[in-house]
CSV table of C-alpha atoms and ligand atoms in Angstrom, one decimal:
chain,number,residue,atom,x,y,z
A,1,MET,CA,91.4,50.8,100.6
A,2,SER,CA,92.3,47.8,102.7
A,3,ALA,CA,91.2,44.3,101.5
A,4,TYR,CA,90.7,43.3,105.1
A,5,GLU,CA,88.0,43.8,107.7
A,6,ALA,CA,88.4,43.7,111.4
A,7,VAL,CA,86.5,41.0,113.5
A,8,ILE,CA,86.2,41.8,117.1
A,9,GLY,CA,84.7,39.9,120.2
A,10,LEU,CA,84.9,41.3,123.7
A,11,GLU,CA,85.3,39.6,127.0
A,12,VAL,CA,84.3,42.0,129.8
A,13,HIS,CA,84.7,41.3,133.5
A,14,ALA,CA,82.5,43.5,135.7
A,15,GLN,CA,83.0,43.5,139.4
A,16,LEU,CA,79.7,43.1,141.0
A,17,ARG,CA,78.7,45.7,143.7
A,18,THR,CA,78.0,43.2,146.5
A,19,ARG,CA,79.2,44.2,150.0
A,20,SER,CA,80.9,40.9,150.6
A,21,LYS,CA,82.9,38.5,148.4
A,22,LEU,CA,81.5,35.7,146.3
A,23,PHE,CA,82.1,32.9,148.7
A,24,CYS,CA,82.9,34.4,152.0
A,25,GLY,CA,82.0,37.4,154.2
A,26,CYS,CA,85.1,39.5,153.5
A,27,SER,CA,84.5,43.1,152.5
A,28,THR,CA,84.7,44.1,148.8
A,29,ALA,CA,85.7,47.7,149.5
A,30,PHE,CA,88.3,49.1,147.2
A,31,GLY,CA,91.5,50.6,148.4
A,32,ALA,CA,92.2,48.8,151.8
A,33,GLU,CA,95.6,48.1,152.9
A,34,SER,CA,97.0,45.0,151.3
A,35,ASN,CA,96.1,41.6,152.6
A,36,THR,CA,93.6,42.8,155.4
A,37,GLN,CA,90.4,41.7,153.6
A,38,THR,CA,91.0,38.0,153.6
A,39,CYS,CA,89.8,34.9,155.6
A,40,PRO,CA,90.6,31.2,155.3
A,41,VAL,CA,88.0,30.7,152.6
A,42,CYS,CA,89.4,33.3,150.2
A,43,LEU,CA,93.0,32.4,151.1
A,44,GLY,CA,92.1,28.8,150.0
A,45,LEU,CA,93.3,27.2,153.3
A,46,PRO,CA,92.5,23.5,153.6
A,47,GLY,CA,89.3,22.3,155.4
A,48,VAL,CA,87.2,25.3,154.7
A,49,LEU,CA,84.1,25.5,152.5
A,50,PRO,CA,82.8,28.3,150.1
A,51,ALA,CA,79.2,29.7,150.7
A,52,LEU,CA,77.5,31.3,147.7
A,53,ASN,CA,76.6,34.9,148.1
A,54,THR,CA,72.9,35.2,147.0
A,55,MET,CA,73.2,38.8,146.1
A,56,ALA,CA,75.8,38.0,143.4
A,57,ILE,CA,73.3,35.7,141.8
A,58,GLU,CA,70.7,38.2,141.9
A,59,MET,CA,72.7,40.9,140.3
A,60,ALA,CA,74.0,38.4,137.6
A,61,ILE,CA,70.3,37.6,136.8
A,62,ARG,CA,69.4,41.3,136.6
A,63,ALA,CA,72.3,42.0,134.4
A,64,GLY,CA,71.4,39.0,132.3
A,65,LEU,CA,67.8,40.2,131.9
A,66,ALA,CA,68.8,43.6,130.9
A,67,LEU,CA,71.1,42.1,128.3
A,68,ASN,CA,68.3,40.1,126.9
A,69,CYS,CA,69.7,36.7,127.9
A,70,THR,CA,68.2,33.5,128.9
A,71,ILE,CA,68.7,32.6,132.5
A,72,THR,CA,70.0,29.2,132.9
A,73,VAL,CA,67.8,27.1,135.3
A,74,PRO,CA,70.2,24.4,136.5
A,75,ASN,CA,73.5,26.4,137.5
A,76,GLN,CA,76.9,24.9,138.4
A,77,PHE,CA,80.1,26.2,139.4
A,78,ALA,CA,83.4,24.7,137.9
A,79,ARG,CA,87.0,24.7,139.0
A,80,LYS,CA,89.5,26.2,136.6
A,81,ASN,CA,92.9,25.0,137.6
A,82,TYR,CA,96.0,26.9,137.0
A,83,PHE,CA,99.0,28.1,139.0
A,84,TYR,CA,99.9,31.6,139.6
A,85,PRO,CA,101.1,33.5,142.7
A,86,ASP,CA,98.0,35.6,143.0
A,87,LEU,CA,95.9,32.5,143.2
A,88,PRO,CA,96.5,30.9,146.5
A,89,LYS,CA,94.0,28.1,146.1
A,90,GLY,CA,95.6,26.9,142.8
A,91,TYR,CA,92.2,27.1,141.1
A,92,GLN,CA,89.5,29.7,140.4
A,93,ILE,CA,85.8,29.0,141.1
A,94,SER,CA,84.1,29.8,137.8
A,95,GLN,CA,81.2,28.5,135.5
A,96,PHE,CA,82.0,26.5,132.4
A,97,ASP,CA,79.3,24.6,130.6
A,98,LEU,CA,76.4,26.1,132.7
A,99,PRO,CA,76.8,29.8,132.6
A,100,ILE,CA,74.2,31.7,134.4
A,101,CYS,CA,73.1,33.9,131.5
A,102,GLN,CA,73.2,32.9,127.8
A,103,ASN,CA,72.3,34.1,124.3
A,104,GLY,CA,71.5,37.6,124.8
A,105,TRP,CA,72.1,40.9,122.8
A,106,VAL,CA,72.5,44.6,123.1
A,107,GLU,CA,71.8,47.3,120.6
A,108,ILE,CA,74.6,49.6,119.8
A,109,ASP,CA,75.1,52.8,117.7
A,110,GLU,CA,78.0,52.0,115.3
A,111,GLU,CA,78.7,54.9,112.9
A,112,GLY,CA,75.2,56.1,113.1
A,113,ALA,CA,73.5,52.8,112.5
A,114,MET,CA,71.8,50.7,115.2
A,115,HIS,CA,72.8,47.1,115.3
A,116,ARG,CA,72.9,44.1,117.6
A,117,VAL,CA,75.9,42.7,119.4
A,118,ARG,CA,75.0,39.1,120.5
A,119,ILE,CA,76.0,38.2,124.0
A,120,ARG,CA,77.3,34.6,123.9
A,121,ARG,CA,77.3,34.1,127.7
A,122,ALA,CA,77.7,35.9,131.0
A,123,HIS,CA,79.1,33.7,133.9
A,124,LEU,CA,79.9,34.2,137.5
A,125,GLU,CA,83.4,33.8,138.8
A,126,GLU,CA,85.7,34.9,141.6
A,127,ASP,CA,88.6,37.3,141.0
A,128,ALA,CA,92.3,36.5,141.7
A,129,GLY,CA,94.6,38.7,143.7
A,130,LYS,CA,97.1,41.2,142.5
A,131,ASN,CA,100.9,40.9,142.0
A,132,ILE,CA,102.8,44.0,142.7
A,133,HIS,CA,106.2,44.3,141.1
A,134,GLN,CA,108.6,46.7,142.6
A,135,VAL,CA,110.1,49.0,139.9
A,136,GLY,CA,113.6,48.0,139.2
A,137,GLY,CA,113.8,46.2,142.6
A,138,GLY,CA,113.6,42.5,141.7
A,139,VAL,CA,111.0,41.9,144.3
A,140,SER,CA,107.3,41.1,143.8
A,141,PHE,CA,104.5,41.3,146.3
A,142,VAL,CA,101.2,39.7,146.4
A,143,ASP,CA,98.0,41.3,147.5
A,144,VAL,CA,95.2,38.8,148.0
A,145,ASN,CA,92.4,41.3,149.0
A,146,ARG,CA,91.0,40.9,145.5
A,147,CYS,CA,90.8,37.0,145.7
A,148,GLY,CA,87.2,36.0,145.7
A,149,MET,CA,85.6,39.3,144.5
A,150,PRO,CA,82.5,38.6,142.5
A,151,LEU,CA,82.9,39.0,138.8
A,152,LEU,CA,80.5,38.6,135.9
A,153,GLU,CA,82.3,37.8,132.8
A,154,ILE,CA,80.2,38.9,129.8
A,155,VAL,CA,81.4,37.4,126.4
A,156,THR,CA,80.1,38.6,123.0
A,157,GLU,CA,80.0,36.9,119.7
A,158,PRO,CA,82.5,38.2,117.1
A,159,ASP,CA,80.0,40.7,116.0
A,160,LEU,CA,81.9,44.0,116.1
A,161,ARG,CA,83.7,45.4,113.0
A,162,SER,CA,85.7,48.5,114.2
A,163,SER,CA,87.4,49.9,117.2
A,164,ASP,CA,84.7,52.5,117.5
A,165,GLY,CA,82.1,49.8,117.5
A,166,ALA,CA,83.9,48.2,120.3
A,167,VAL,CA,84.1,51.4,122.3
A,168,ALA,CA,80.3,52.0,121.7
A,169,TYR,CA,79.4,48.5,122.8
A,170,LEU,CA,81.5,49.0,126.0
A,171,LYS,CA,79.8,52.5,126.7
A,172,THR,CA,76.4,50.8,126.3
A,173,LEU,CA,77.3,47.9,128.5
A,174,LYS,CA,78.8,50.2,131.1
A,175,ASP,CA,75.7,52.3,131.1
A,176,ILE,CA,73.4,49.3,131.5
A,177,LEU,CA,75.3,47.9,134.3
A,178,MET,CA,75.5,51.2,136.1
A,179,TYR,CA,71.8,51.8,135.7
A,180,LEU,CA,71.1,48.5,137.2
A,181,ASP,CA,73.5,49.4,140.1
A,182,VAL,CA,75.3,46.0,139.7
A,183,CYS,CA,78.7,47.6,138.9
A,184,ASP,CA,80.2,50.9,139.5
A,185,GLY,CA,81.8,51.1,136.1
A,186,ASN,CA,85.1,52.4,137.3
A,187,MET,CA,87.7,51.2,134.8
A,188,GLU,CA,90.6,52.8,136.6
A,189,GLU,CA,89.9,50.8,139.8
A,190,GLY,CA,89.5,47.7,137.6
A,191,SER,CA,85.7,47.3,138.3
A,192,LEU,CA,85.2,47.0,134.6
A,193,ARG,CA,88.0,45.3,132.6
A,194,CYS,CA,88.0,44.5,128.9
A,195,GLU,CA,89.8,42.0,126.9
A,196,PRO,CA,89.2,42.3,123.2
A,197,ASN,CA,89.7,39.5,120.7
A,198,ILE,CA,90.6,40.6,117.3
A,199,SER,CA,91.2,39.0,113.9
A,200,LEU,CA,91.1,40.2,110.3
A,201,LYS,CA,89.3,38.6,107.5
A,202,LEU,CA,89.1,39.4,103.7
A,203,LYS,CA,86.1,41.7,103.0
A,204,GLY,CA,83.1,39.9,101.8
A,205,GLN,CA,84.3,36.4,103.1
A,206,ASP,CA,82.6,34.5,105.9
A,207,LEU,CA,85.8,32.7,107.0
A,208,LEU,CA,87.2,34.2,110.2
A,209,GLY,CA,90.9,34.7,110.6
A,210,THR,CA,93.0,33.7,113.6
A,211,LYS,CA,92.4,35.9,116.6
A,212,VAL,CA,94.6,37.6,119.1
A,213,GLU,CA,93.5,38.4,122.7
A,214,LEU,CA,94.5,41.7,124.1
A,215,LYS,CA,95.1,42.2,127.8
A,216,ASN,CA,96.0,45.1,130.2
A,217,ILE,CA,93.7,47.7,128.7
A,218,ASN,CA,92.3,50.1,131.4
A,219,SER,CA,90.4,52.7,129.8
A,220,PHE,CA,88.0,53.3,126.9
A,221,LYS,CA,90.6,55.3,125.1
A,222,PHE,CA,93.1,52.5,125.3
A,223,VAL,CA,90.6,50.0,123.9
A,224,LYS,CA,90.5,52.2,120.8
A,225,HIS,CA,94.2,52.6,120.7
A,226,ALA,CA,95.1,49.0,121.2
A,227,LEU,CA,92.5,47.8,118.6
A,228,ASP,CA,93.7,50.3,116.0
A,229,TYR,CA,97.3,49.4,116.6
A,230,GLU,CA,96.5,45.6,116.4
A,231,ILE,CA,94.5,46.0,113.2
A,232,GLN,CA,97.5,47.7,111.5
A,233,ARG,CA,99.9,45.1,112.9
A,234,GLN,CA,97.7,42.2,111.7
A,235,GLU,CA,97.3,43.8,108.3
A,236,SER,CA,100.9,44.4,107.7
A,237,VAL,CA,101.8,40.7,108.7
A,238,LEU,CA,99.1,39.4,106.2
A,239,VAL,CA,100.1,41.8,103.5
A,240,ASP,CA,103.6,40.6,103.7
A,241,GLY,CA,102.3,37.0,103.3
A,242,GLY,CA,102.7,36.0,106.9
A,243,THR,CA,100.3,34.4,109.2
A,244,ILE,CA,98.8,35.4,112.6
A,245,ASN,CA,99.6,33.3,115.6
A,246,GLN,CA,96.8,32.6,118.0
A,247,GLU,CA,98.2,34.4,121.0
A,248,THR,CA,97.6,36.7,124.0
A,249,ARG,CA,99.3,40.0,123.7
A,250,SER,CA,99.7,42.7,126.3
A,251,TRP,CA,98.9,46.3,125.6
A,252,ASP,CA,101.8,48.8,126.5
A,253,ALA,CA,100.0,52.1,126.8
A,254,GLU,CA,103.3,54.1,127.2
A,255,GLN,CA,104.8,52.7,124.1
A,256,GLY,CA,101.6,52.3,122.2
A,257,VAL,CA,102.3,48.8,121.1
A,258,SER,CA,101.1,45.3,121.8
A,259,VAL,CA,103.6,42.7,122.9
A,260,MET,CA,103.4,38.9,122.9
A,261,MET,CA,102.6,37.5,126.3
A,262,ARG,CA,102.0,33.8,125.6
A,263,SER,CA,100.5,31.5,123.0
A,264,LYS,CA,96.9,30.9,123.6
A,265,GLU,CA,95.9,28.3,126.0
A,266,GLU,CA,92.9,26.0,125.4
A,267,ALA,CA,90.0,25.1,127.7
A,268,HIS,CA,91.4,21.6,128.2
A,269,ASP,CA,94.5,23.2,129.7
A,270,TYR,CA,92.5,24.2,132.7
A,271,ARG,CA,91.2,20.8,133.5
A,272,TYR,CA,87.8,22.2,134.2
A,273,PHE,CA,85.5,20.0,136.4
A,274,PRO,CA,82.3,20.6,138.4
A,275,GLU,CA,83.1,22.4,141.7
A,276,PRO,CA,82.6,19.6,144.4
A,277,ASP,CA,82.3,22.1,147.3
A,278,LEU,CA,79.2,23.9,145.9
A,279,MET,CA,75.9,22.2,145.2
A,280,PRO,CA,74.4,22.8,141.8
A,281,ILE,CA,71.7,25.4,142.0
A,282,GLU,CA,68.3,25.7,140.4
A,283,ILE,CA,67.1,29.1,139.7
A,284,SER,CA,63.3,29.3,140.1
A,285,ALA,CA,61.2,31.0,137.4
A,286,SER,CA,59.3,33.1,140.0
A,287,TRP,CA,62.7,34.5,141.3
A,288,VAL,CA,63.6,35.4,137.7
A,289,ASN,CA,60.1,37.0,137.2
A,290,THR,CA,60.3,39.0,140.3
A,291,LEU,CA,63.6,40.4,139.3
A,292,ARG,CA,62.4,41.0,135.9
A,293,LEU,CA,59.6,43.2,137.1
A,294,SER,CA,61.9,45.2,139.4
A,295,LEU,CA,64.2,46.3,136.6
A,296,PRO,CA,64.7,50.1,136.2
A,297,GLU,CA,64.0,51.9,133.1
A,298,LEU,CA,67.3,51.8,131.1
A,299,ALA,CA,69.1,54.6,129.3
A,300,LYS,CA,67.7,53.8,125.8
A,301,ALA,CA,64.1,53.7,126.9
A,302,LYS,CA,64.6,56.7,129.0
A,303,ARG,CA,66.0,58.7,126.1
A,304,GLU,CA,63.1,57.9,123.9
A,305,ARG,CA,60.7,58.7,126.8
A,306,PHE,CA,62.3,62.1,127.4
A,307,VAL,CA,61.8,62.9,123.6
A,308,ALA,CA,58.2,61.7,123.5
A,309,GLU,CA,57.0,62.8,126.9
A,310,TYR,CA,58.8,66.0,127.4
A,311,GLY,CA,59.4,67.0,123.8
A,312,LEU,CA,63.2,67.4,124.4
A,313,PRO,CA,65.4,67.5,121.3
A,314,PRO,CA,67.4,64.2,120.9
A,315,TYR,CA,70.7,65.8,122.0
A,316,ASP,CA,69.2,66.9,125.4
A,317,ALA,CA,67.6,63.6,125.9
A,318,ASP,CA,70.7,61.7,125.2
A,319,LEU,CA,72.7,63.7,127.6
A,320,LEU,CA,70.2,63.8,130.4
A,321,SER,CA,69.6,60.1,130.2
A,322,SER,CA,73.4,59.3,130.2
A,323,SER,CA,73.3,58.5,133.9
A,324,ARG,CA,70.6,57.5,136.4
A,325,PRO,CA,71.5,60.4,138.9
A,326,LEU,CA,71.3,63.0,136.2
A,327,SER,CA,68.0,61.8,134.7
A,328,ASP,CA,66.6,61.6,138.2
A,329,TYR,CA,67.8,65.2,138.9
A,330,PHE,CA,66.2,66.3,135.6
A,331,GLU,CA,62.8,64.7,136.3
A,332,ALA,CA,62.7,66.0,139.9
A,333,CYS,CA,63.2,69.5,138.5
A,334,VAL,CA,60.5,69.0,135.9
A,335,GLU,CA,58.1,68.1,138.7
A,336,GLY,CA,58.6,71.3,140.3
A,337,PHE,CA,59.0,73.4,137.0
A,338,PRO,CA,57.1,71.9,134.3
A,339,ASN,CA,59.0,73.5,131.4
A,340,PRO,CA,61.3,70.6,130.4
A,341,LYS,CA,63.4,72.6,128.0
A,342,THR,CA,64.1,75.4,130.3
A,343,VAL,CA,65.1,72.7,133.0
A,344,SER,CA,67.3,71.0,130.4
A,345,ASN,CA,69.0,74.2,129.6
A,346,TRP,CA,69.8,75.0,133.1
A,347,ILE,CA,71.1,71.5,133.7
A,348,MET,CA,73.2,71.1,130.6
A,349,GLY,CA,74.6,74.6,130.9
A,350,GLU,CA,75.1,76.1,134.3
A,351,LEU,CA,74.6,73.0,136.4
A,352,LEU,CA,76.9,70.6,134.6
A,353,HIS,CA,79.5,73.4,134.3
A,354,ALA,CA,79.4,74.0,138.1
A,355,LEU,CA,79.7,70.4,138.8
A,356,LYS,CA,82.7,69.9,136.6
A,357,ASN,CA,84.2,73.2,137.9
A,358,ASP,CA,83.9,71.9,141.5
A,359,ASN,CA,84.8,68.3,140.5
A,360,CYS,CA,81.4,67.0,142.1
A,361,LYS,CA,79.0,64.2,141.2
A,362,VAL,CA,75.3,64.9,140.5
A,363,VAL,CA,74.3,63.1,143.7
A,364,ASP,CA,76.6,65.3,145.8
A,365,SER,CA,75.6,68.6,144.1
A,366,PRO,CA,75.0,71.2,146.8
A,367,MET,CA,72.4,72.5,144.5
A,368,LYS,CA,69.5,70.2,145.0
A,369,PRO,CA,66.6,70.2,142.4
A,370,ASP,CA,64.4,72.3,144.9
A,371,ARG,CA,67.0,75.1,144.7
A,372,LEU,CA,67.2,75.1,140.9
A,373,VAL,CA,63.4,75.0,140.7
A,374,ALA,CA,63.3,78.0,143.0
A,375,LEU,CA,65.7,79.7,140.8
A,376,MET,CA,63.9,79.1,137.6
A,377,LYS,CA,60.7,80.3,139.2
A,378,LEU,CA,62.4,83.6,140.2
A,379,VAL,CA,63.5,84.1,136.6
A,380,ASP,CA,60.0,83.2,135.3
A,381,ASP,CA,58.3,85.6,137.7
A,382,GLN,CA,60.9,88.2,136.5
A,383,VAL,CA,62.1,88.7,140.1
A,384,ILE,CA,65.7,88.3,138.8
A,385,SER,CA,66.9,88.6,135.2
A,386,LEU,CA,68.0,85.6,133.3
A,387,THR,CA,71.3,87.4,132.6
A,388,THR,CA,71.9,87.9,136.4
A,389,ALA,CA,70.7,84.4,137.4
A,390,ARG,CA,73.3,83.0,135.1
A,391,GLU,CA,76.0,85.3,136.3
A,392,VAL,CA,75.6,84.4,139.9
A,393,PHE,CA,74.8,80.7,139.3
A,394,LEU,CA,78.2,79.4,140.5
A,395,ASP,CA,78.2,81.4,143.8
A,396,LEU,CA,74.6,80.4,144.4
A,397,PHE,CA,75.5,76.8,143.6
A,398,ARG,CA,78.1,76.9,146.4
A,399,ALA,CA,76.2,79.0,148.8
A,400,GLN,CA,73.7,76.3,150.0
A,401,GLN,CA,71.2,79.1,150.4
A,402,MET,CA,67.6,79.3,148.9
A,403,PRO,CA,67.8,81.6,145.9
A,404,GLU,CA,65.2,84.1,147.3
A,405,ASP,CA,67.4,84.8,150.2
A,406,PHE,CA,70.6,84.9,148.2
A,407,ILE,CA,69.2,87.4,145.7
A,408,ARG,CA,67.6,89.6,148.4
A,409,GLU,CA,70.8,89.7,150.5
A,410,ARG,CA,72.8,90.8,147.5
A,411,GLY,CA,70.2,93.2,146.0
A,412,LEU,CA,70.0,91.3,142.8
A,413,MET,CA,66.3,91.7,142.2
A,414,GLN,CA,65.3,92.8,138.8
A,415,ILE,CA,63.9,96.3,138.5
A,416,SER,CA,60.3,96.0,137.0
A,417,ASP,CA,58.7,99.0,138.7
A,418,ASP,CA,57.7,101.6,136.3
A,419,SER,CA,58.8,104.7,138.1
A,420,ALA,CA,62.2,103.3,138.8
A,421,LEU,CA,62.6,102.2,135.2
A,422,ASP,CA,61.4,105.6,133.9
A,423,ALA,CA,64.1,107.3,136.0
A,424,LEU,CA,66.7,105.1,134.3
A,425,ILE,CA,65.1,105.9,130.9
A,426,ASP,CA,65.3,109.6,131.6
A,427,GLU,CA,68.9,109.4,132.3
A,428,VAL,CA,69.6,107.5,129.0
A,429,VAL,CA,67.4,109.7,126.8
A,430,HIS,CA,69.0,112.9,128.1
A,431,LYS,CA,72.5,111.5,127.6
A,432,HIS,CA,71.9,110.6,123.9
A,433,PRO,CA,70.0,113.4,122.3
A,434,LYS,CA,71.5,112.7,118.9
A,435,GLN,CA,70.3,109.1,118.9
A,436,CYS,CA,66.9,110.2,119.9
A,437,ALA,CA,66.6,112.5,117.1
A,438,GLU,CA,67.7,109.7,114.7
A,439,TYR,CA,65.2,107.4,116.1
A,440,ARG,CA,62.5,109.9,115.7
A,441,SER,CA,63.5,110.4,112.1
A,442,GLY,CA,62.7,106.7,111.4
A,443,LYS,CA,65.8,104.8,112.5
A,444,ASP,CA,63.9,102.1,114.4
A,445,ASN,CA,66.7,99.8,114.9
A,446,LEU,CA,68.2,102.2,117.5
A,447,LEU,CA,65.7,100.7,119.9
A,448,GLY,CA,68.1,98.0,120.8
A,449,PHE,CA,70.8,100.7,121.5
A,450,PHE,CA,68.4,102.4,124.0
A,451,VAL,CA,67.5,99.1,125.7
A,452,GLY,CA,71.1,98.3,125.9
A,453,GLN,CA,72.0,101.6,127.5
A,454,VAL,CA,69.2,101.2,130.1
A,455,MET,CA,70.4,97.6,131.0
A,456,LYS,CA,74.0,99.0,131.3
A,457,VAL,CA,73.0,101.8,133.7
A,458,SER,CA,70.9,99.3,135.7
A,459,LYS,CA,73.8,97.0,135.9
A,460,GLY,CA,71.8,94.3,134.2
A,461,LYS,CA,69.0,94.4,136.7
A,462,ALA,CA,66.3,96.2,134.6
A,463,ASN,CA,63.6,94.0,133.3
A,464,PRO,CA,64.5,94.0,129.5
A,465,GLN,CA,60.9,93.3,128.3
A,466,LYS,CA,59.5,96.3,130.4
A,467,VAL,CA,62.3,98.5,129.3
A,468,ASN,CA,61.7,97.6,125.7
A,469,THR,CA,57.9,98.8,126.0
A,470,LEU,CA,58.6,101.7,128.1
A,471,ILE,CA,61.4,103.2,125.9
A,472,ARG,CA,59.2,102.6,122.8
A,473,GLN,CA,56.4,104.7,124.4
A,474,ARG,CA,58.8,107.3,125.7
A,475,LEU,CA,60.4,108.0,122.3
A,476,MET,CA,57.0,108.0,120.4
A,477,ASN,CA,55.6,110.4,122.9
A,478,GLU,CA,58.5,112.7,122.6
A,479,ASN,CA,58.1,112.3,118.9
A,480,VAL,CA,54.6,113.6,119.2
A,481,GLN,CA,55.6,116.5,121.5
A,482,SER,CA,58.3,117.7,119.4
B,501,ADP,P1,88.5,31.0,123.4
B,501,ADP,O1,88.0,29.7,123.5
B,501,ADP,O2,89.9,31.2,122.8
B,501,ADP,O3,88.4,31.9,124.7
B,501,ADP,P2,86.1,31.9,122.4
B,501,ADP,O4,85.6,31.3,121.1
B,501,ADP,O5,85.6,31.6,123.8
B,501,ADP,O6,87.7,31.7,122.4
B,501,ADP,O7,86.0,33.5,122.2
B,501,ADP,C1,86.4,34.5,123.0
B,501,ADP,C2,86.1,35.7,122.5
B,501,ADP,O8,86.8,35.9,121.2
B,501,ADP,C3,84.7,36.0,122.1
B,501,ADP,O9,84.2,37.2,122.5
B,501,ADP,C4,84.5,35.7,120.6
B,501,ADP,O10,83.5,36.5,120.2
B,501,ADP,C5,85.8,36.2,120.2
B,501,ADP,N1,86.2,35.6,118.9
B,501,ADP,C6,86.2,34.3,118.6
B,501,ADP,N2,86.6,34.1,117.4
B,501,ADP,C7,87.1,35.3,117.0
B,501,ADP,C8,87.8,35.7,115.8
B,501,ADP,N3,88.0,34.8,114.7
B,501,ADP,N4,88.0,37.0,115.7
B,501,ADP,C9,87.7,37.8,116.6
B,501,ADP,N5,87.2,37.5,117.7
B,501,ADP,C10,86.8,36.2,118.0
B,502,MG,MG1,87.7,32.8,126.6
B,503,ZN,ZN1,87.3,35.9,152.7
């Protein structure tokens, strides 16, 4: 058992889903050709002035409220000065001593126990561009499309104690931001970037150790790998009697190691000062209140309501509330077919499977709730058997046809008509005289065998409940007759 315990704090940059950049009208769309989404403001040409995007403020407030933060009334932007080729202005407009959101918390599930991770602050800032290095070519390019993109930097207190906890926090945060529609949560495209800070301390002691900041992590999986690696590395340094240097290290996902980038810079290195081109802003209480009232129900509240209101098992509730489109889909179906567990089974089983199979998002599902409702009703009314409905689901999903028409065209209707079923039963009874005799002599469990045979000759279309009753009657009658 290790004598040390990990201490982790996360800095997350979330790109806000505004249509234009933070201080100019340039588009924020991802994937455009390099250097096509720029203007004198985001290029930092002399003589131009930034103009603040109100939507970014609104999104930051909404995020702050959902993260239980206090919204700072007097807000001010600050210049963070540094030189780098992807930063044409030579400074980044950020916030320093007056971040828009402060002192919040989120609740996470870490190893089965709920606990709070405190949010120290969340501030608005503009993004820098991107340097692109040609592999082996000795040439680098700069793409400044990303300059001026709106970011919310969300910083926790050092409250996390494990790599799993860090991942749980990130998932929770991502869910919240996506539910609010303020960030698309796409880590691969860089809309959600995470920089963990990590140190080790002796178990049972309050004194924190020297921390290392990790950069260049672009998926949840790598967050865990990088932290686990770094915990091991720091521990072996300490066990050998060495000391940890405060530094920034880069995660190399291919090699699975962290490498030293630079020793840690301090705030004063950036010569922060109030941004003279932007007026300080006051956020009114009425604006904050309006936004507070408009917050959507978040995943956790929804999960609890799904259990309480619909009687769903926690597993179902958890999965169905994991994204807003999925939970909306579920509730739309329950409205048309008020049997929540049946709806949940269809969604968690066939629907999610079909979506995955066709690499399709819930919102783009060709099977809209009305068609799933229609299908569930047909099964409920015994027009089609559950088995057949399941079998044809993927075809129906893609067919964009109402289930009634689909089933009629393909002759998939369940056989519930007594005389049609009697004919099938005749066939089976005559084919299996030996089993009939055994049943008559008391081998009751052969009933299943007969039902199975009838289902087989009907190619799965016979109504199993009716077959069950009819066979039982038939074999009893024959028993009396013989
Ligand atoms: P810096 O000024 O170096 O950026 P901060 O105090 O602002 O450091 O903290 C940055 C992040 O590092 C925060 O998320 C914080 O929780 C975390 N952090 C601070 N001290 C430690 C520590 N000793 N070990 C792990 N994380 C830490
Ligand atoms: Mg920092
Ligand atoms: Zn611009």
